[in-house]
Coordinates of C-alpha atoms and ligand atoms in Angstrom, one line a residue:
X1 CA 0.0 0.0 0.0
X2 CA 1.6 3.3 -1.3
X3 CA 1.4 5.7 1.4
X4 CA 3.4 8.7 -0.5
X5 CA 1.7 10.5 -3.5
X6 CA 3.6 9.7 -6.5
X7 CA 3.4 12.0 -9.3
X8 CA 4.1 10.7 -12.4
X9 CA 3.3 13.6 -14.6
X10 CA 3.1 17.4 -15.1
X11 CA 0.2 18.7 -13.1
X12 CA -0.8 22.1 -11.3
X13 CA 0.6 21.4 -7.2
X14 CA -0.8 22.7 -4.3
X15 CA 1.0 21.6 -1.1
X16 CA -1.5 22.5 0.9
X17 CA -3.2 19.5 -0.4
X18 CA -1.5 17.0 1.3
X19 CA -1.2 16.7 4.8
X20 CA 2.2 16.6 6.0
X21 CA 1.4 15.2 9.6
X22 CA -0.5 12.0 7.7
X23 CA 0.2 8.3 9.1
X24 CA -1.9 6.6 7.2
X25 CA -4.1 3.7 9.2
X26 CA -0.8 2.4 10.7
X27 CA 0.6 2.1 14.3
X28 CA 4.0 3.6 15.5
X29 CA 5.4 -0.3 16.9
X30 CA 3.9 -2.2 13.9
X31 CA 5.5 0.4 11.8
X32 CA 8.8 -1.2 12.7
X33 CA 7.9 -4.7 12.1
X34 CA 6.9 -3.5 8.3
X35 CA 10.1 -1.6 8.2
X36 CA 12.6 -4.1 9.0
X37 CA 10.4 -6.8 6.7
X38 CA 10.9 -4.4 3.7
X39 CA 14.2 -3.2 4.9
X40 CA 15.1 -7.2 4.1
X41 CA 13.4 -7.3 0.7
X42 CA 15.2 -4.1 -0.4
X43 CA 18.4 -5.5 0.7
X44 CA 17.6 -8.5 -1.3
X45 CA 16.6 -6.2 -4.6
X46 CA 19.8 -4.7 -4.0
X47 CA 22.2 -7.8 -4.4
X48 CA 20.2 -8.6 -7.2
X49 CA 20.4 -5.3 -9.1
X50 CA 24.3 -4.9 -8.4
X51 CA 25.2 -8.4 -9.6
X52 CA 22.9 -8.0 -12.5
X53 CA 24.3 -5.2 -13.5
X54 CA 22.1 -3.7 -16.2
X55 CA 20.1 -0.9 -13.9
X56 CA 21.5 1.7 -11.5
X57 CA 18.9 3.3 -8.7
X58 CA 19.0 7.1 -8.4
X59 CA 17.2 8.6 -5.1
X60 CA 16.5 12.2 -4.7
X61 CA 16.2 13.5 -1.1
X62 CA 14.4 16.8 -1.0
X63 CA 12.8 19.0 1.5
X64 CA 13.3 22.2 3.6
X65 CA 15.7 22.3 6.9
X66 CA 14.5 19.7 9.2
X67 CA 13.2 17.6 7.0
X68 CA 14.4 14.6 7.6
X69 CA 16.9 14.1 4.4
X70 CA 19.4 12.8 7.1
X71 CA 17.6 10.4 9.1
X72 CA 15.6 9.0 6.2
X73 CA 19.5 8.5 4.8
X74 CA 20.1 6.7 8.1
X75 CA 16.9 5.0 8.8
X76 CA 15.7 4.1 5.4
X77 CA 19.5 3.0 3.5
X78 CA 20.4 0.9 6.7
X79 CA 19.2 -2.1 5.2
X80 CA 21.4 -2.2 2.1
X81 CA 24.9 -3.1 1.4
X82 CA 27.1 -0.1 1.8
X83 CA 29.4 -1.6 -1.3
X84 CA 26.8 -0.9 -3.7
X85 CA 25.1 2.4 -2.4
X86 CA 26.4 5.8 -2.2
X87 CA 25.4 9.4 -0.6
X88 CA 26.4 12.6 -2.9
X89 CA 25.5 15.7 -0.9
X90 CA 25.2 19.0 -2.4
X91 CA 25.8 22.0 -1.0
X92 CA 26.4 25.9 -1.9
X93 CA 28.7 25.6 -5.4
X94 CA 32.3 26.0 -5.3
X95 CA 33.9 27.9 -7.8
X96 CA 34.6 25.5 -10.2
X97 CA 30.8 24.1 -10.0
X98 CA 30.1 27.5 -10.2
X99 CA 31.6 28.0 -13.3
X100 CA 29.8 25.6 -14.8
X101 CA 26.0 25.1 -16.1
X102 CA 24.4 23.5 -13.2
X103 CA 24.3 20.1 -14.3
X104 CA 28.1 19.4 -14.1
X105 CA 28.3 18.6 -10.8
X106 CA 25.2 16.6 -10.4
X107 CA 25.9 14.5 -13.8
X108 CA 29.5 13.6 -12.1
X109 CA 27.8 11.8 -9.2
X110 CA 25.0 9.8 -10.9
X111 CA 25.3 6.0 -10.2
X112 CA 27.3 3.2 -12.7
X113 CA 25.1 0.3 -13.6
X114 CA 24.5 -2.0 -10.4
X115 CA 24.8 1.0 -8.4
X116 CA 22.6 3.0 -6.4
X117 CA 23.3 6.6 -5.5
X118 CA 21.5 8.7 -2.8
X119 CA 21.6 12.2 -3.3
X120 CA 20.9 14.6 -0.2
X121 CA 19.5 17.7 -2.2
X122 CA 20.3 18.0 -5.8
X123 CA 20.4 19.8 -9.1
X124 CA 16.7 21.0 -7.6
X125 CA 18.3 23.3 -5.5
X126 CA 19.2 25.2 -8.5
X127 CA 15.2 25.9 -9.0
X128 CA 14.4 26.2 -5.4
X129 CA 17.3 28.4 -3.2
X130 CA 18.3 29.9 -6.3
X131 CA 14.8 30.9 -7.3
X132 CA 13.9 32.2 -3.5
X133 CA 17.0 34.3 -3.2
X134 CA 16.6 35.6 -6.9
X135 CA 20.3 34.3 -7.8
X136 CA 18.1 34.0 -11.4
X137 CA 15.6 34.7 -13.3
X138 CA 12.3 33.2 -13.7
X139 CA 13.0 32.7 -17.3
X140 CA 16.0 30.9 -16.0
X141 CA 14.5 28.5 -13.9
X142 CA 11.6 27.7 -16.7
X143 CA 14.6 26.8 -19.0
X144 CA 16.1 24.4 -16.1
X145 CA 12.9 22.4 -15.6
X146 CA 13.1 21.5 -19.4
X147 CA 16.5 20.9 -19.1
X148 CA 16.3 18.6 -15.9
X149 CA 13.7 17.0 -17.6
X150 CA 15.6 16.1 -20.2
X151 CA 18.8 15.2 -18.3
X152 CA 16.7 12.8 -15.9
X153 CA 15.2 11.1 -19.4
X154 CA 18.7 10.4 -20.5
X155 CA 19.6 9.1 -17.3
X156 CA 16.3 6.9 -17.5
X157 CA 16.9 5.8 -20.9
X158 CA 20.5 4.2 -19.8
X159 CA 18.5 2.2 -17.4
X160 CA 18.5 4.3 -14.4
X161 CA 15.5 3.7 -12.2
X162 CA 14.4 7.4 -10.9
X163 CA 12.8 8.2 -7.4
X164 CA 12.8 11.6 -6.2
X165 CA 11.0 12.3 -2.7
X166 CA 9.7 15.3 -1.3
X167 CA 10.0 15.4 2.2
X168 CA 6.6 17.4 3.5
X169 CA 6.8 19.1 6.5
X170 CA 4.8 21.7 8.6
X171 CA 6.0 24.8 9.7
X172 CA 5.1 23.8 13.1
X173 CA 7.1 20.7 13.3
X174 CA 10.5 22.8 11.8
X175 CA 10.0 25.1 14.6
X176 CA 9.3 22.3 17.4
X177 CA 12.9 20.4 15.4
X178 CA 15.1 23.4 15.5
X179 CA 14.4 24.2 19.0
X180 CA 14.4 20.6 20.0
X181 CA 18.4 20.8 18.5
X182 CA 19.1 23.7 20.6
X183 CA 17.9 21.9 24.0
X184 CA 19.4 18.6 22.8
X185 CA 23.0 18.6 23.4
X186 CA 23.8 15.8 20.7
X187 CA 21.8 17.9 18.4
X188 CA 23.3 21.2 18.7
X189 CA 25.8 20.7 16.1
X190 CA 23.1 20.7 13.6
X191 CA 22.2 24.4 14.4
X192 CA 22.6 27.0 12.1
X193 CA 21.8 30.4 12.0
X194 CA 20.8 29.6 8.0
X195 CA 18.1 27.8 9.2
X196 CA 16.4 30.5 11.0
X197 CA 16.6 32.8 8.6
X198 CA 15.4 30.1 5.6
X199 CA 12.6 29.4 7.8
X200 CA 11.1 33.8 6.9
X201 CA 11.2 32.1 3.3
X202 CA 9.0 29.4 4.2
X203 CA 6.0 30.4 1.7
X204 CA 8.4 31.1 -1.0
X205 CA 10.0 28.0 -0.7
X206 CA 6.3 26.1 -0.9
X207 CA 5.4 28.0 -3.9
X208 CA 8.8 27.0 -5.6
X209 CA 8.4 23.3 -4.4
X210 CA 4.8 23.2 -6.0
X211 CA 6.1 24.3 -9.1
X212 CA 8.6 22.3 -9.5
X213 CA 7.3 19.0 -8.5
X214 CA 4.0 20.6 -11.0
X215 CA 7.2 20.6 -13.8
X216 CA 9.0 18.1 -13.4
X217 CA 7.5 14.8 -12.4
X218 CA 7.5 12.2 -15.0
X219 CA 6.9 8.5 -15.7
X220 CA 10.9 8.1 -15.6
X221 CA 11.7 10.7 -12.6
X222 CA 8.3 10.7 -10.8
X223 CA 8.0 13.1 -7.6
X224 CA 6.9 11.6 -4.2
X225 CA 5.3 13.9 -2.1
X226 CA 5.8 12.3 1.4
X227 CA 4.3 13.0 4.7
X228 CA 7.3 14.1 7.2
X229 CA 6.0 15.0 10.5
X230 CA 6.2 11.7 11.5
X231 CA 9.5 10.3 11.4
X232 CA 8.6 6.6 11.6
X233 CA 6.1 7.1 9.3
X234 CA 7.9 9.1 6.7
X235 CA 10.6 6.2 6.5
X236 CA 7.7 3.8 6.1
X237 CA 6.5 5.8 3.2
X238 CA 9.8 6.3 1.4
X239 CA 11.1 2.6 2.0
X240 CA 7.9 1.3 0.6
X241 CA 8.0 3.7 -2.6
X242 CA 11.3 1.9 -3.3
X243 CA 10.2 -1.3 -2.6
X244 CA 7.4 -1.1 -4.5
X245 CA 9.9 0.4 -7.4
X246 CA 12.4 -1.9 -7.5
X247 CA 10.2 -5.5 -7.2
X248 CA 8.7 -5.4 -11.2
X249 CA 12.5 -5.4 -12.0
X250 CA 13.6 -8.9 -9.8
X251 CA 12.7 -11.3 -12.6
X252 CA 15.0 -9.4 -14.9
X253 CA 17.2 -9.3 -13.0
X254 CA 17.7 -12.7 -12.0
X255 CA 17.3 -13.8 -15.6
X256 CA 20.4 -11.3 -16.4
X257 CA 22.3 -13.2 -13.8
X258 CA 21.4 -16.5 -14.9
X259 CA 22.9 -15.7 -18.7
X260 CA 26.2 -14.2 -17.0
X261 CA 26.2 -17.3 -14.8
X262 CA 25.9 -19.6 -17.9
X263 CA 28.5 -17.5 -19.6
X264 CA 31.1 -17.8 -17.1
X265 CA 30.7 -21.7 -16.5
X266 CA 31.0 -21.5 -20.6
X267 CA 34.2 -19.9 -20.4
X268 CA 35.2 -21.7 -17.3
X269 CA 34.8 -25.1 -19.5
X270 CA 36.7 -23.8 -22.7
X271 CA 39.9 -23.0 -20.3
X272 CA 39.4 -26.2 -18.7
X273 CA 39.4 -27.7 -21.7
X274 CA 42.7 -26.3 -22.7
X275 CA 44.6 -27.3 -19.9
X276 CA 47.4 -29.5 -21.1
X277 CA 48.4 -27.2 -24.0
X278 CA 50.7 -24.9 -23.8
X279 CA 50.5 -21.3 -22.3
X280 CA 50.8 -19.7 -25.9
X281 CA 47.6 -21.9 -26.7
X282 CA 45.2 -21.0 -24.0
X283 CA 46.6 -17.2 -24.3
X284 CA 45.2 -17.3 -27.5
X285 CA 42.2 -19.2 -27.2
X286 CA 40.9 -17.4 -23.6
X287 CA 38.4 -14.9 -24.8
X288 CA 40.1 -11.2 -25.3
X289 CA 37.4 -9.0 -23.5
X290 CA 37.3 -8.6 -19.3
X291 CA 34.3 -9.9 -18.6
X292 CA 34.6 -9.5 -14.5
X293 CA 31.9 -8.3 -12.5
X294 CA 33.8 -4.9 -11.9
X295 CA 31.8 -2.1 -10.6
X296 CA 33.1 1.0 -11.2
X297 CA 31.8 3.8 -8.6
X298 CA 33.7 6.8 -9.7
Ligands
AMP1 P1 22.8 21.5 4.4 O1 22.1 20.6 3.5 O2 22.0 21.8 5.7 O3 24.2 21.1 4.7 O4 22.9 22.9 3.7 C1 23.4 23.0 2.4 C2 23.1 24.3 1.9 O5 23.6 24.5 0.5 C3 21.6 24.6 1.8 O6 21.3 25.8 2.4 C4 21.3 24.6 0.3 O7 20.2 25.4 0.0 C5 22.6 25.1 -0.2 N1 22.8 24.7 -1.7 C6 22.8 23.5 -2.2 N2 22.9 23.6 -3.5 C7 22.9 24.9 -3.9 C8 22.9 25.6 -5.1 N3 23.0 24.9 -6.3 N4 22.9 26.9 -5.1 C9 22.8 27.6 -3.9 N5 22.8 27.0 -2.7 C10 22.8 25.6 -2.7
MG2 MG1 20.7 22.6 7.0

């Protein structure tokens, strides 16, 4: 049961829609049952897709201060194998990113086949913080949702499965989070005075959100708006999403795997049957191409 809204195609947003403190019909303990249970099965996906090799998973993790980009990093990813995921975090532009189109930097980080790549805020900031503070134009940001539309398709169309989530929060619950960080003495090293003064931006930020989840959901890259008051329930609601994703995809997967298995026993058998001529011989009659499972992650 999906308990995010997935958008899977250009439509008029209003945030106000969706209720950002919603929990569905479920229960805070038996939330945790369901979470380690699909927490297994997306561990299980995972192998699957990083031996397979013919898909990498891109996940976008958006959403004001507070959100909860961290902990759904933490809560959410625990389950797979750190070998084949990754986090890319983006943050104000050096520089060099600066001097170039705003796609560079994002394009660098995107994941190899087998690979999935987590990125904490993204090339959206370039329609969002740049949009509130006026670093550009309006014009400028139309141009960008056509041209992250189009650099998500190519991504999508080298077999990259696409989930983008918007964390939804209330203005309340930011308030109750930051001050909870300044009372919490493990959480005071999150503070920032940025925060505080983001937070005056707060209806600028929601109309920018709603129009660019209205501009650039897709079938290949489509939007999740997720309810984020509730932690527990918000990592229900993403790690379903990706369950629910990834599982279409398994047979493929495993069919991949089966025709590399049957091509390495093949090759296995045709050294094997070599053995007793010279080294010359099975030089030449090994085949010429690597085929190892090498996964390349930069
Ligand atoms: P944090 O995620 O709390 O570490 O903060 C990172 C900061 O970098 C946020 O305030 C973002 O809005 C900002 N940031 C990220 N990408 C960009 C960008 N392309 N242009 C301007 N600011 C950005
Ligand atoms: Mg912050």
């Amino acid at each position: 049961m999906p308990y995010a809204v997935k958008l899977d195609q250009e439509k008029k947003v209003k945030l106000s829609e969706y209720s950002p403190d919603d929990k569905g019909k479920e229960d805070k303990d038996v939330s945790a049952v369901m979470l380690a249970k699909l927490g297994a099965e997306l561990n299980e996906l995972q192998e699957w897709m990083y031996a397979a090799q013919t898909h990498s998973v891109l996940i976008v993790l958006q959403g004001l201060d507070t959100s909860g980009k961290d902990g759904t990093i933490a809560h959410v990813m625990a389950s797979m194998n750190p070998q084949g995921c990754a986090v890319s975090s983006f943050k104000v532009p050096t520089p060099e990113e600066a001097a170039h189109d705003f796609l560079w930097r994002i394009h660098k980080q995107t994941p190899g086949k087998g690979l999935m790549m987590i990125f904490n805020r993204s090339h959206y900031e370039d329609v969002l913080v740049t949009r509130v503070h006026k670093l550009v134009t309006d014009d400028v940001v139309k141009d960008r949702y056509v041209q992250i539309r189009d650099f998500e398709k190519l991504l999508a169309d080298n077999n990259t499965i696409i989930l983008k989530f918007f964390l939804h929060i209330s203005k309340d619950e930011q308030k109750a989070r930051l001050e909870a960080r300044e009372q919490d003495e493990q959480k005071a090293w999150k503070l920032s005075v940025g925060d505080w003064e983001e937070r005056q931006f707060w209806d600028d930020y929601t109309a920018a959100y709603e129009d660019t989840l209205g501009a650039t959901s897709s079938q290949c890259a489509p939007w999740y708006i997720v309810p984020a008051d509730h932690k527990w329930f918000r990592n229900l609601a993403v790690a379903t999403a990706l369950v629910e994703t990834l599982r279409p995809y398994k047979a493929d997967w495993e069919e991949a795997l089966k025709k590399l298995g049957v091509e390495r026993k093949a090759e296995l058998a045709e050294v094997r049957r070599t053995e007793g001529t010279s080294d010359s011989d099975r030089k030449r009659k090994t085949p010429k191409h690597n085929t190892s499972t090498t996964h390349v992650t930069s």
